C-alpha cells in the first residue's frame, strides 16, 4: 500500500516537472491569454492590410534576400531547386490582393456578406431578425506536414488574420527554415505566431508535445500529415478536456481520367500538361495522380504515340531520386509483374525503369499480387499505371477497392480527379466524384496550386479559425 502511494506521488511530481519545463522552454505560453484579448480588440482590417503590405516587402531588396535564404534552406534540407522555387512562387500569391479577397470574402463560404466598401465588417445584418458577429476563436495549434510548405503557411497566415494566437509544430524538414523566415518578417504577426521546434522522435520532446496539447485550452487544432501523425495527435487531443475543434487534413491522393479522342485533339499541349502533373513535387502531393483511367480507348498505334511522347516529356523534367536497393528491386518486380499480366509497359530510353507508365486493361495488373512486395504510392516517382476501361462504373468499382491494396494502405481516399475530357465526359466525372467522395475536379494547372476560393478538403480554413455569434430578434437593430 505504501509503495502504491509512493508511485502515484512520483507520477504527479513528474507531470509538474514537465509542465515547468514547458513554461521554461516556451515563455510565450504565459502571454497567450493577454495577447488573445489584444488581438480580439483589434480591428481585423489592420491585420489584413499588414498582410497585403508584405507584398511590397517581398519586392524590396531585403525581402528578396530573405526569400532567397528560404529557398537555399529548403534546397539544403533536400528539396529539388525547382520544387523550392515553386513553393515560394505560390506562397507569394497569398499576398496578392485578388487572392486575399477570395480567401477572406469567399462567396462559396458566405464570407462575401462581410465585405462592405472595401473593408471586412465583423458585424453583419442578414435580415431584420438575424445577424452575425464573426470574431477570433482564440488559440490555434497547427501541425505541419513534411511534403509541402503551402498548407501550413496558409493556415498560419489565415489564423493570424482571424485574430488568433497561433502555435505551429513543424516537421523536422521545416523546423529551422520556416521559423527563421517568419520571425524576421516586418509584421506584428511575429508576436502572435510561435513555433515549438519539438521532435516526436526524442522522448523528452514527446512528453513536452503531449503536455502542450493536453493541458492548454486550445480552441482549434489543425493537423496536416500522414496516418501515423494523425493517429498520434488525435490520441493525445482526446485527453484535452477543453475539447478543441479538430481539423484533420488526411493523407489523400489523386486519380487521372483521360478521354482518348479529346486528349489526342491537342496532343502536344495535353502531353506537356500531363507530364508536369505527374512529376510536380515528386508525385507526393495529395492531388498527385497515382492511378489513371483511359476511357473510350483505342488500343492501336495512337496509344503508343501518346505514351512514348509522354515518357519523352517526363525525361525533360526528370530529377533523380534516391531509390534504395530494396525499392529498385520492388520497381523491377512491378514492371515484370505487369508484363506477365499482359500490360503494356513504357519506360525511358534515358533513365530506364525510373520513368515508367503501365497500361492495363479492365483492372490493375497488381490486384492479385502480394502488394507488400511492391512500391507503395509514397515510394513511387515518375510512375503511373493507367487502366483502360469501358465506362465510369468500372472506374468506381476499381477505386472502391483500391484502398484495400497494400500500396494505398496509408491513404484514406481520392482527393483530386484530374480530367482530360469534354463537357459530356466531365458530367460523368462529376457523378464519379460524388460517389467516391472526392474533394476536387481539376485541370492540370491546379495539381500543386489551389484556387483561393477552394475549400481545403471540405474545410474553409478562415471560417474554421473564427467564432460566429448569432444575433437574433430585436437585438439585430443594435448591430
Short mmCIF file of C-alpha atoms in Angstrom, two decimals:
data_model
loop_
_atom_site.label_atom_id
_atom_site.label_comp_id
_atom_site.label_asym_id
_atom_site.label_seq_id
_atom_site.Cartn_x
_atom_site.Cartn_y
_atom_site.Cartn_z
CA UNK A 1 0.00 0.00 0.00
CA UNK A 2 2.83 2.38 0.90
CA UNK A 3 4.60 1.64 -2.40
CA UNK A 4 1.39 2.20 -4.32
CA UNK A 5 1.00 5.74 -2.95
CA UNK A 6 4.67 6.42 -3.49
CA UNK A 7 4.42 5.62 -7.24
CA UNK A 8 1.40 7.86 -7.59
CA UNK A 9 3.25 10.70 -5.89
CA UNK A 10 6.20 10.32 -8.28
CA UNK A 11 3.89 10.43 -11.26
CA UNK A 12 2.38 13.73 -10.11
CA UNK A 13 5.85 15.08 -9.47
CA UNK A 14 6.94 14.13 -13.00
CA UNK A 15 3.85 15.78 -14.51
CA UNK A 16 4.53 19.01 -12.67
CA UNK A 17 8.17 18.85 -13.68
CA UNK A 18 7.17 18.53 -17.37
CA UNK A 19 4.79 21.49 -17.06
CA UNK A 20 7.58 23.58 -15.58
CA UNK A 21 9.87 22.54 -18.43
CA UNK A 22 7.14 23.61 -20.86
CA UNK A 23 6.88 27.10 -19.33
CA UNK A 24 10.67 27.48 -19.27
CA UNK A 25 11.03 26.36 -22.87
CA UNK A 26 8.10 28.43 -24.17
CA UNK A 27 7.81 31.70 -22.21
CA UNK A 28 5.14 32.88 -24.66
CA UNK A 29 2.68 30.45 -23.05
CA UNK A 30 2.12 32.81 -20.12
CA UNK A 31 1.11 35.61 -22.51
CA UNK A 32 -1.31 33.69 -24.73
CA UNK A 33 -4.43 34.90 -22.94
CA UNK A 34 -3.27 38.53 -22.76
CA UNK A 35 -2.29 38.52 -26.44
CA UNK A 36 -5.60 36.95 -27.41
CA UNK A 37 -7.50 39.81 -25.74
CA UNK A 38 -5.26 42.31 -27.55
CA UNK A 39 -5.93 40.75 -30.95
CA UNK A 40 -9.61 40.28 -30.22
CA UNK A 41 -9.98 44.02 -29.56
CA UNK A 42 -8.07 44.98 -32.71
CA UNK A 43 -9.86 45.77 -35.97
CA UNK A 44 -9.34 42.82 -38.35
CA UNK A 45 -8.67 45.26 -41.21
CA UNK A 46 -5.39 46.28 -39.56
CA UNK A 47 -4.14 42.70 -39.90
CA UNK A 48 -5.50 42.37 -43.44
CA UNK A 49 -3.57 45.48 -44.51
CA UNK A 50 -0.47 44.20 -42.73
CA UNK A 51 -0.54 41.03 -44.83
CA UNK A 52 -1.20 43.00 -48.03
CA UNK A 53 1.81 45.22 -47.28
CA UNK A 54 4.09 42.19 -47.17
CA UNK A 55 3.72 42.02 -50.96
CA UNK A 56 5.73 45.25 -51.25
CA UNK A 57 8.26 43.98 -48.74
CA UNK A 58 8.91 40.83 -50.80
CA UNK A 59 9.67 43.06 -53.79
CA UNK A 60 12.27 45.01 -51.79
CA UNK A 61 15.96 44.12 -51.70
CA UNK A 62 15.71 42.90 -48.11
CA UNK A 63 12.60 40.83 -48.84
CA UNK A 64 14.14 39.26 -51.94
CA UNK A 65 17.22 38.28 -49.93
CA UNK A 66 15.01 36.71 -47.30
CA UNK A 67 13.16 34.68 -49.94
CA UNK A 68 16.47 33.55 -51.41
CA UNK A 69 17.67 32.46 -47.96
CA UNK A 70 14.45 30.44 -47.55
CA UNK A 71 14.91 28.80 -50.94
CA UNK A 72 18.54 27.91 -50.17
CA UNK A 73 17.50 26.45 -46.80
CA UNK A 74 14.86 24.29 -48.48
CA UNK A 75 17.33 23.03 -51.09
CA UNK A 76 19.87 22.31 -48.36
CA UNK A 77 17.27 20.25 -46.48
CA UNK A 78 16.62 18.08 -49.56
CA UNK A 79 14.15 19.97 -51.76
CA UNK A 80 14.85 19.92 -55.51
CA UNK A 81 15.64 23.51 -56.54
CA UNK A 82 12.71 23.81 -58.93
CA UNK A 83 10.31 22.49 -56.26
CA UNK A 84 11.62 25.03 -53.72
CA UNK A 85 11.10 27.84 -56.23
CA UNK A 86 7.58 26.65 -56.98
CA UNK A 87 6.72 26.65 -53.28
CA UNK A 88 7.97 30.23 -52.92
CA UNK A 89 6.18 31.43 -56.08
CA UNK A 90 2.85 30.07 -54.86
CA UNK A 91 3.48 31.35 -51.34
CA UNK A 92 3.88 34.87 -52.74
CA UNK A 93 0.46 34.59 -54.37
CA UNK A 94 -1.01 34.58 -50.84
CA UNK A 95 -0.25 38.31 -50.61
CA UNK A 96 -1.88 39.26 -53.88
CA UNK A 97 -4.95 41.49 -53.46
CA UNK A 98 -7.10 39.15 -55.55
CA UNK A 99 -6.04 36.10 -53.52
CA UNK A 100 -6.72 37.82 -50.20
CA UNK A 101 -10.11 39.00 -51.49
CA UNK A 102 -11.03 35.42 -52.48
CA UNK A 103 -9.79 33.90 -49.21
CA UNK A 104 -11.45 36.36 -46.84
CA UNK A 105 -14.63 37.21 -48.76
CA UNK A 106 -15.28 33.80 -50.27
CA UNK A 107 -18.74 33.68 -51.87
CA UNK A 108 -18.80 29.89 -51.61
CA UNK A 109 -18.48 30.12 -47.81
CA UNK A 110 -20.82 33.10 -47.37
CA UNK A 111 -17.90 35.31 -46.34
CA UNK A 112 -18.76 37.89 -49.04
CA UNK A 113 -21.52 39.11 -46.69
CA UNK A 114 -18.76 40.66 -44.55
CA UNK A 115 -17.47 42.80 -47.44
CA UNK A 116 -18.54 46.42 -47.49
CA UNK A 117 -16.80 49.44 -49.03
CA UNK A 118 -13.55 47.55 -49.36
CA UNK A 119 -13.29 46.51 -45.71
CA UNK A 120 -14.16 43.48 -43.58
CA UNK A 121 -17.24 44.10 -41.43
CA UNK A 122 -17.26 41.70 -38.50
CA UNK A 123 -20.89 42.59 -37.66
CA UNK A 124 -23.46 41.96 -40.39
CA UNK A 125 -27.26 42.03 -40.67
CA UNK A 126 -28.68 39.13 -42.68
CA UNK A 127 -32.29 40.32 -42.28
CA UNK A 128 -34.41 42.23 -39.76
CA UNK A 129 -34.31 39.43 -37.20
CA UNK A 130 -30.97 37.77 -37.75
CA UNK A 131 -27.37 38.94 -37.83
CA UNK A 132 -23.86 37.62 -37.25
CA UNK A 133 -20.71 38.72 -35.50
CA UNK A 134 -17.56 36.94 -36.68
CA UNK A 135 -14.73 37.06 -34.14
CA UNK A 136 -11.36 35.45 -33.50
CA UNK A 137 -11.66 31.99 -31.94
CA UNK A 138 -8.67 32.18 -29.56
CA UNK A 139 -5.73 29.80 -29.59
CA UNK A 140 -4.87 27.66 -32.61
CA UNK A 141 -2.35 24.81 -32.75
CA UNK A 142 -1.18 23.78 -36.24
CA UNK A 143 0.80 20.63 -37.10
CA UNK A 144 2.59 20.86 -40.46
CA UNK A 145 3.23 18.05 -42.92
CA UNK A 146 6.61 17.25 -44.44
CA UNK A 147 5.72 17.19 -48.14
CA UNK A 148 4.90 20.84 -48.88
CA UNK A 149 5.06 24.22 -47.15
CA UNK A 150 1.99 25.87 -48.63
CA UNK A 151 -0.75 24.32 -46.46
CA UNK A 152 0.84 25.14 -43.11
CA UNK A 153 1.85 28.65 -44.24
CA UNK A 154 -1.69 29.29 -45.48
CA UNK A 155 -3.17 28.06 -42.17
CA UNK A 156 -0.73 30.20 -40.21
CA UNK A 157 -1.47 33.43 -42.13
CA UNK A 158 -5.26 32.91 -42.08
CA UNK A 159 -5.24 32.14 -38.35
CA UNK A 160 -3.33 35.35 -37.66
CA UNK A 161 -5.67 37.45 -39.83
CA UNK A 162 -8.62 35.92 -37.96
CA UNK A 163 -7.06 37.28 -34.76
CA UNK A 164 -5.74 34.14 -33.09
CA UNK A 165 -2.60 33.28 -31.20
CA UNK A 166 -1.11 30.54 -33.34
CA UNK A 167 1.39 27.86 -32.34
CA UNK A 168 2.99 25.71 -35.03
CA UNK A 169 4.57 22.27 -34.74
CA UNK A 170 6.59 21.75 -37.93
CA UNK A 171 8.11 18.66 -39.49
CA UNK A 172 11.86 18.24 -38.99
CA UNK A 173 12.32 19.23 -42.66
CA UNK A 174 10.96 22.73 -41.99
CA UNK A 175 11.71 23.13 -38.28
CA UNK A 176 14.51 25.67 -38.79
CA UNK A 177 13.90 27.45 -42.09
CA UNK A 178 10.25 28.42 -41.53
CA UNK A 179 10.66 29.95 -38.03
CA UNK A 180 13.74 31.85 -39.23
CA UNK A 181 11.73 33.15 -42.17
CA UNK A 182 8.52 34.12 -40.33
CA UNK A 183 10.25 35.62 -37.27
CA UNK A 184 12.18 38.07 -39.48
CA UNK A 185 9.18 39.42 -41.36
CA UNK A 186 8.19 43.06 -40.68
CA UNK A 187 4.71 42.48 -39.27
CA UNK A 188 3.03 42.24 -35.88
CA UNK A 189 2.30 38.55 -36.52
CA UNK A 190 5.78 37.64 -35.28
CA UNK A 191 4.46 38.33 -31.74
CA UNK A 192 1.45 36.07 -32.21
CA UNK A 193 2.85 33.14 -34.21
CA UNK A 194 5.05 30.76 -32.22
CA UNK A 195 6.99 27.62 -33.09
CA UNK A 196 7.60 24.59 -30.87
CA UNK A 197 10.67 23.08 -32.60
CA UNK A 198 9.96 19.78 -30.87
CA UNK A 199 10.69 16.33 -32.30
CA UNK A 200 8.44 13.36 -31.61
CA UNK A 201 11.42 11.05 -32.07
CA UNK A 202 13.03 12.43 -28.90
CA UNK A 203 11.48 11.07 -25.70
CA UNK A 204 11.83 14.34 -23.81
CA UNK A 205 10.22 16.31 -26.66
CA UNK A 206 7.47 13.71 -26.97
CA UNK A 207 6.42 14.33 -23.35
CA UNK A 208 6.51 18.09 -23.94
CA UNK A 209 4.28 17.80 -27.04
CA UNK A 210 1.77 15.69 -25.14
CA UNK A 211 1.72 18.12 -22.22
CA UNK A 212 1.44 21.13 -24.52
CA UNK A 213 -1.56 19.70 -26.38
CA UNK A 214 -3.42 18.14 -23.47
CA UNK A 215 -3.07 20.93 -20.89
CA UNK A 216 -3.74 24.16 -22.78
CA UNK A 217 -7.25 25.27 -23.71
CA UNK A 218 -6.74 25.20 -27.47
CA UNK A 219 -9.76 26.31 -29.48
CA UNK A 220 -8.67 24.71 -32.76
CA UNK A 221 -6.08 22.06 -33.58
CA UNK A 222 -5.29 21.73 -37.29
CA UNK A 223 -3.27 18.62 -38.22
CA UNK A 224 -1.69 18.10 -41.64
CA UNK A 225 0.01 14.74 -42.05
CA UNK A 226 0.00 11.01 -42.66
CA UNK A 227 -1.83 8.32 -40.73
CA UNK A 228 0.88 7.93 -38.09
CA UNK A 229 0.86 11.64 -37.36
CA UNK A 230 -2.95 11.85 -37.30
CA UNK A 231 -3.20 8.80 -35.01
CA UNK A 232 -0.63 10.26 -32.63
CA UNK A 233 -2.15 13.74 -32.38
CA UNK A 234 -5.78 12.61 -32.26
CA UNK A 235 -4.93 10.20 -29.45
CA UNK A 236 -3.46 12.95 -27.29
CA UNK A 237 -6.05 15.57 -28.33
CA UNK A 238 -8.70 13.22 -26.91
CA UNK A 239 -7.13 13.78 -23.48
CA UNK A 240 -7.67 17.54 -23.69
CA UNK A 241 -10.73 18.23 -21.53
CA UNK A 242 -11.32 21.60 -23.28
CA UNK A 243 -12.41 19.65 -26.40
CA UNK A 244 -10.82 21.79 -29.12
CA UNK A 245 -12.21 21.84 -32.64
CA UNK A 246 -10.17 19.35 -34.71
CA UNK A 247 -9.36 19.95 -38.37
CA UNK A 248 -7.72 16.82 -39.77
CA UNK A 249 -6.09 17.13 -43.20
CA UNK A 250 -5.70 13.47 -44.04
CA UNK A 251 -3.38 11.57 -46.42
CA UNK A 252 -5.11 11.57 -49.81
CA UNK A 253 -4.13 11.02 -53.42
CA UNK A 254 -5.20 11.83 -56.96
CA UNK A 255 -6.58 9.94 -59.97
CA UNK A 256 -6.21 10.71 -63.66
CA UNK A 257 -9.12 10.44 -66.11
CA UNK A 258 -8.44 10.57 -69.87
CA UNK A 259 -10.89 10.68 -72.75
CA UNK A 260 -8.61 9.45 -75.53
CA UNK A 261 -10.11 11.24 -78.56
CA UNK A 262 -10.26 14.52 -76.60
CA UNK A 263 -6.66 14.09 -75.43
CA UNK A 264 -5.41 13.49 -78.98
CA UNK A 265 -7.00 16.65 -80.39
CA UNK A 266 -4.44 18.78 -78.55
CA UNK A 267 -1.83 16.09 -78.11
CA UNK A 268 1.31 18.20 -77.61
CA UNK A 269 -0.26 20.54 -75.05
CA UNK A 270 -2.00 17.73 -73.18
CA UNK A 271 1.18 15.64 -73.01
CA UNK A 272 3.08 18.58 -71.54
CA UNK A 273 0.31 19.26 -69.01
CA UNK A 274 0.01 15.61 -68.02
CA UNK A 275 3.77 15.25 -67.71
CA UNK A 276 4.02 18.16 -65.28
CA UNK A 277 1.01 16.86 -63.31
CA UNK A 278 2.72 13.51 -62.70
CA UNK A 279 6.19 14.87 -61.91
CA UNK A 280 5.47 18.01 -59.85
CA UNK A 281 6.75 17.79 -56.25
CA UNK A 282 7.94 14.22 -56.79
CA UNK A 283 4.36 12.90 -57.16
CA UNK A 284 3.90 13.29 -53.39
CA UNK A 285 1.03 15.78 -53.22
CA UNK A 286 -2.47 14.80 -52.09
CA UNK A 287 -3.54 15.79 -55.60
CA UNK A 288 -0.77 13.95 -57.47
CA UNK A 289 -2.23 11.31 -59.81
CA UNK A 290 -1.05 7.86 -58.68
CA UNK A 291 -3.53 5.85 -60.75
CA UNK A 292 -5.14 6.67 -64.08
CA UNK A 293 -8.06 5.58 -66.25
CA UNK A 294 -8.39 5.72 -70.03
CA UNK A 295 -11.98 5.78 -71.32
CA UNK A 296 -13.14 5.43 -74.93
CA UNK A 297 -9.75 3.91 -75.64
CA UNK A 298 -8.38 2.54 -78.87
CA UNK A 299 -5.52 0.07 -78.46
CA UNK A 300 -3.66 0.90 -81.67
CA UNK A 301 -0.54 2.79 -82.62
CA UNK A 302 -2.06 6.05 -81.31
CA UNK A 303 -1.76 4.65 -77.76
CA UNK A 304 1.95 4.15 -78.33
CA UNK A 305 2.20 7.68 -79.72
CA UNK A 306 0.61 9.17 -76.60
CA UNK A 307 2.67 7.37 -74.00
CA UNK A 308 6.00 7.25 -75.82
CA UNK A 309 5.82 11.04 -76.18
CA UNK A 310 4.70 11.40 -72.56
CA UNK A 311 7.82 9.49 -71.47
CA UNK A 312 9.99 11.83 -73.58
CA UNK A 313 8.43 14.90 -71.98
CA UNK A 314 8.84 13.47 -68.48
CA UNK A 315 12.53 12.91 -69.27
CA UNK A 316 12.99 16.66 -69.71
CA UNK A 317 11.84 17.29 -66.13
CA UNK A 318 13.41 14.21 -64.58
CA UNK A 319 15.06 14.68 -61.20
CA UNK A 320 16.96 11.62 -59.92
CA UNK A 321 15.54 10.20 -56.71
CA UNK A 322 17.48 8.24 -54.13
CA UNK A 323 15.81 4.84 -54.54
CA UNK A 324 17.50 2.35 -52.24
CA UNK A 325 18.30 -1.14 -53.45
CA UNK A 326 15.12 -2.57 -51.92
CA UNK A 327 12.92 -0.06 -53.77
CA UNK A 328 14.76 -0.67 -57.05
CA UNK A 329 14.03 -4.37 -56.67
CA UNK A 330 10.36 -3.62 -55.96
CA UNK A 331 10.17 -1.40 -59.05
CA UNK A 332 11.66 -4.13 -61.26
CA UNK A 333 9.24 -6.62 -59.72
CA UNK A 334 6.26 -4.37 -60.55
CA UNK A 335 7.33 -3.96 -64.15
CA UNK A 336 7.85 -7.70 -64.61
CA UNK A 337 4.51 -8.46 -62.94
CA UNK A 338 2.76 -6.02 -65.27
CA UNK A 339 4.36 -7.60 -68.34
CA UNK A 340 3.36 -11.06 -67.12
CA UNK A 341 -0.25 -9.84 -66.85
CA UNK A 342 -0.17 -8.62 -70.46
CA UNK A 343 0.02 -4.91 -69.66
CA UNK A 344 1.91 -2.55 -71.96
CA UNK A 345 4.96 -1.07 -70.27
CA UNK A 346 6.64 2.14 -71.41
CA UNK A 347 9.98 3.06 -69.87
CA UNK A 348 12.56 5.74 -70.54
CA UNK A 349 15.37 5.16 -73.02
CA UNK A 350 17.48 7.60 -70.95
CA UNK A 351 16.57 6.69 -67.38
CA UNK A 352 15.34 3.13 -67.79
CA UNK A 353 12.73 2.00 -65.23
CA UNK A 354 12.98 5.28 -63.32
CA UNK A 355 10.29 6.70 -65.61
CA UNK A 356 7.53 4.19 -66.17
CA UNK A 357 3.96 4.15 -67.49
CA UNK A 358 1.96 0.93 -67.37
CA UNK A 359 -1.21 0.47 -69.44
CA UNK A 360 -3.51 -2.30 -68.17
CA UNK A 361 -6.94 -3.45 -69.35
CA UNK A 362 -10.03 -3.59 -67.12
CA UNK A 363 -8.16 -3.89 -63.82
CA UNK A 364 -4.82 -3.13 -62.23
CA UNK A 365 -2.03 -5.56 -63.07
CA UNK A 366 -1.20 -5.67 -59.36
CA UNK A 367 -4.60 -6.70 -57.98
CA UNK A 368 -3.69 -10.33 -57.32
CA UNK A 369 -0.08 -9.66 -56.43
CA UNK A 370 1.39 -9.57 -52.93
CA UNK A 371 1.37 -5.79 -52.67
CA UNK A 372 3.76 -5.70 -49.72
CA UNK A 373 6.46 -6.58 -52.26
CA UNK A 374 5.55 -3.58 -54.42
CA UNK A 375 6.31 0.12 -54.14
CA UNK A 376 3.62 1.95 -52.21
CA UNK A 377 2.48 5.28 -53.61
CA UNK A 378 4.77 7.25 -51.28
CA UNK A 379 7.79 5.44 -52.70
CA UNK A 380 6.86 5.93 -56.35
CA UNK A 381 8.29 8.66 -58.55
CA UNK A 382 7.55 9.21 -62.25
CA UNK A 383 5.40 6.09 -62.19
CA UNK A 384 1.74 5.60 -63.00
CA UNK A 385 -0.49 2.73 -64.01
CA UNK A 386 -3.36 3.67 -66.33
CA UNK A 387 -6.24 1.21 -66.55
CA UNK A 388 -8.29 1.07 -69.77
CA UNK A 389 -12.00 0.77 -69.00
CA UNK A 390 -15.26 0.85 -70.95
CA UNK A 391 -17.26 3.08 -68.62
CA UNK A 392 -17.27 5.04 -65.38
CA UNK A 393 -18.99 2.25 -63.44
CA UNK A 394 -15.81 0.19 -63.84
CA UNK A 395 -13.73 3.11 -62.50
CA UNK A 396 -15.97 3.33 -59.45
CA UNK A 397 -15.52 -0.39 -58.71
CA UNK A 398 -11.73 -0.17 -59.05
CA UNK A 399 -11.46 2.93 -56.83
CA UNK A 400 -13.85 1.42 -54.31
CA UNK A 401 -11.44 -1.49 -53.77
CA UNK A 402 -8.23 0.48 -54.23
CA UNK A 403 -7.58 1.28 -50.57
CA UNK A 404 -7.65 -2.39 -49.57
CA UNK A 405 -4.43 -2.63 -51.55
CA UNK A 406 -1.19 -2.50 -49.54
CA UNK A 407 0.23 0.18 -51.86
CA UNK A 408 -2.56 2.54 -50.75
CA UNK A 409 -2.87 1.41 -47.13
CA UNK A 410 -1.62 4.73 -45.71
CA UNK A 411 -4.03 6.76 -47.86
CA UNK A 412 -7.65 7.44 -46.98
CA UNK A 413 -9.21 8.16 -50.38
CA UNK A 414 -9.04 10.04 -53.67
CA UNK A 415 -8.88 13.78 -53.07
CA UNK A 416 -8.50 15.01 -56.66
CA UNK A 417 -9.75 13.94 -60.07
CA UNK A 418 -7.55 15.32 -62.86
CA UNK A 419 -9.68 15.30 -66.00
CA UNK A 420 -8.71 15.49 -69.65
CA UNK A 421 -12.15 15.37 -71.26
CA UNK A 422 -15.01 17.33 -72.84
CA UNK A 423 -18.24 18.54 -71.22
CA UNK A 424 -20.11 15.24 -71.65
CA UNK A 425 -17.14 13.36 -70.22
CA UNK A 426 -16.88 15.76 -67.28
CA UNK A 427 -20.55 15.29 -66.41
CA UNK A 428 -19.64 11.64 -65.73
CA UNK A 429 -16.60 12.81 -63.76
CA UNK A 430 -18.95 14.87 -61.56
CA UNK A 431 -21.03 11.77 -60.78
CA UNK A 432 -17.91 9.72 -60.02
CA UNK A 433 -16.60 12.43 -57.68
CA UNK A 434 -19.90 12.33 -55.79
CA UNK A 435 -19.81 8.54 -55.45
CA UNK A 436 -16.23 8.31 -54.18
CA UNK A 437 -16.38 11.47 -52.05
CA UNK A 438 -13.63 13.33 -53.93
CA UNK A 439 -12.99 16.94 -52.96
CA UNK A 440 -11.66 18.38 -56.22
CA UNK A 441 -12.05 18.12 -60.01
CA UNK A 442 -9.24 19.99 -61.72
CA UNK A 443 -7.28 20.68 -64.85
CA UNK A 444 -3.52 20.38 -64.81
CA UNK A 445 -2.97 23.96 -63.58
CA UNK A 446 -4.22 23.04 -60.11
CA UNK A 447 -2.28 19.93 -59.14
CA UNK A 448 0.11 21.96 -56.98
CA UNK A 449 -1.80 25.20 -56.56
CA UNK A 450 -5.28 25.78 -55.19
CA UNK A 451 -7.80 28.33 -56.32
CA UNK A 452 -8.19 30.82 -53.44
CA UNK A 453 -11.95 30.19 -53.11
CA UNK A 454 -11.48 26.42 -52.79
CA UNK A 455 -12.30 24.56 -49.63
CA UNK A 456 -9.38 22.62 -48.16
CA UNK A 457 -10.73 19.06 -48.17
CA UNK A 458 -14.21 20.30 -47.21
CA UNK A 459 -12.95 22.95 -44.78
CA UNK A 460 -12.93 26.70 -45.28
CA UNK A 461 -9.92 27.41 -43.10
CA UNK A 462 -10.65 31.07 -42.43
CA UNK A 463 -14.16 30.15 -41.22
CA UNK A 464 -12.76 27.34 -39.06
CA UNK A 465 -10.39 29.82 -37.39
CA UNK A 466 -13.23 32.16 -36.42
CA UNK A 467 -16.13 32.12 -33.99
CA UNK A 468 -19.66 33.00 -35.12
CA UNK A 469 -22.06 34.75 -32.77
CA UNK A 470 -25.73 34.79 -33.79
CA UNK A 471 -27.66 37.96 -33.05
CA UNK A 472 -31.43 37.37 -33.07
CA UNK A 473 -34.68 39.34 -32.85
CA UNK A 474 -34.75 43.00 -31.84
CA UNK A 475 -31.03 42.82 -30.95
CA UNK A 476 -30.26 42.94 -34.68
CA UNK A 477 -31.15 46.66 -34.65
CA UNK A 478 -28.11 47.28 -32.46
CA UNK A 479 -25.56 45.77 -34.85
#
